[in-house]
Coordinates of C-alpha atoms in Angstrom, one line a residue:
X184 CA 133.0 46.0 -128.2
X185 CA 132.6 45.4 -124.2
X186 CA 131.0 48.3 -122.1
X187 CA 132.3 46.7 -119.1
X188 CA 134.5 48.6 -116.7
X189 CA 137.5 46.7 -115.0
X190 CA 137.6 47.5 -111.6
X191 CA 139.7 47.1 -109.0
X192 CA 139.1 46.6 -105.5
X193 CA 140.6 45.2 -101.8
X194 CA 138.7 43.1 -99.2
X195 CA 140.4 41.7 -96.6
X196 CA 143.8 42.6 -97.6
X197 CA 143.0 41.0 -101.1
X198 CA 143.3 42.9 -104.7
X199 CA 140.2 41.7 -106.6
X200 CA 139.6 42.7 -110.1
X201 CA 135.8 42.8 -111.5
X202 CA 134.3 43.6 -114.6
X203 CA 131.4 45.5 -114.3
X204 CA 128.5 47.4 -116.4
X205 CA 128.9 51.4 -116.0
X206 CA 125.6 51.7 -114.7
X207 CA 126.4 49.3 -111.8
X208 CA 129.8 50.7 -110.8
X209 CA 128.5 52.1 -107.9
X210 CA 126.6 49.6 -106.6
X211 CA 130.1 47.2 -106.7
X212 CA 131.7 50.1 -105.3
X213 CA 129.2 50.6 -102.4
X214 CA 129.2 46.9 -101.6
X215 CA 132.8 46.5 -101.1
X216 CA 132.5 49.7 -99.0
X217 CA 130.0 47.6 -96.8
X218 CA 132.1 44.8 -96.9
X219 CA 135.3 46.1 -95.3
X220 CA 132.7 48.2 -92.9
X221 CA 131.3 45.0 -91.4
X222 CA 135.2 43.8 -91.4
X223 CA 135.7 46.3 -89.5
X224 CA 133.1 45.6 -86.7
X225 CA 134.3 42.2 -86.8
X226 CA 137.7 43.2 -85.8
X227 CA 136.7 45.4 -83.3
X228 CA 134.8 42.9 -81.9
X229 CA 138.1 40.9 -81.5
X230 CA 137.7 38.8 -84.4
X231 CA 140.8 38.2 -85.9
X232 CA 141.0 35.7 -88.3
X233 CA 140.0 36.5 -91.6
X234 CA 138.4 33.2 -93.0
X235 CA 136.1 33.8 -90.1
X236 CA 135.3 37.2 -90.9
X237 CA 134.5 36.1 -93.8
X238 CA 132.0 34.0 -92.7
X239 CA 130.6 36.3 -90.8
X240 CA 130.0 38.9 -93.2
X241 CA 128.6 36.7 -95.4
X242 CA 125.9 35.4 -92.5
X243 CA 125.1 39.3 -92.1
X244 CA 124.6 39.8 -95.5
X245 CA 122.0 36.9 -95.4
X246 CA 120.3 37.7 -92.5
X247 CA 120.1 41.1 -93.9
X248 CA 119.0 39.9 -97.3
X249 CA 116.0 37.4 -95.6
X250 CA 115.0 40.5 -93.3
X251 CA 114.5 42.9 -96.5
X252 CA 113.2 40.0 -98.4
X253 CA 110.4 39.4 -95.5
X254 CA 109.7 42.8 -95.0
X255 CA 108.7 43.4 -98.8
X256 CA 106.5 40.5 -98.8
X257 CA 105.0 41.9 -95.8
X258 CA 104.5 45.1 -97.4
X259 CA 102.8 43.6 -100.5
X260 CA 100.3 41.4 -98.9
X261 CA 99.4 45.1 -96.7
X262 CA 99.1 46.9 -100.1
X263 CA 97.0 43.5 -101.7
X264 CA 94.8 43.4 -98.9
X265 CA 93.9 47.3 -99.2
X266 CA 93.6 47.2 -102.8
X267 CA 91.2 44.5 -102.4
X268 CA 89.5 46.4 -99.6
X269 CA 89.0 49.3 -102.3
X270 CA 88.0 47.1 -104.7
X271 CA 85.3 45.1 -102.8
X272 CA 83.7 48.8 -101.9
X273 CA 84.1 50.0 -105.3
X274 CA 82.1 46.6 -106.9
X275 CA 79.6 46.5 -104.3
X276 CA 76.2 47.6 -105.1
X277 CA 75.0 50.8 -103.6
X278 CA 73.2 50.7 -100.1

């Protein structure tokens, strides 16, 4: 039996149907809302062509993703450096 839900959404004047696991439905709906919000931003800036708007939204999303990945890498490095520092202090012979 397929546990997937049939989710209907509208993006940029088109209807789409997705099959989604129940635990992923919220993420899907949140993503659609964010896409709609970004579409509204670009329309507010005077962009009218749907293809141009969707290209800009895709670019916005990828830039945000790359920034998040970079921030996560920097955070992991700081944590690794601190753990290494603590390990070095813990394993060094007493003075």
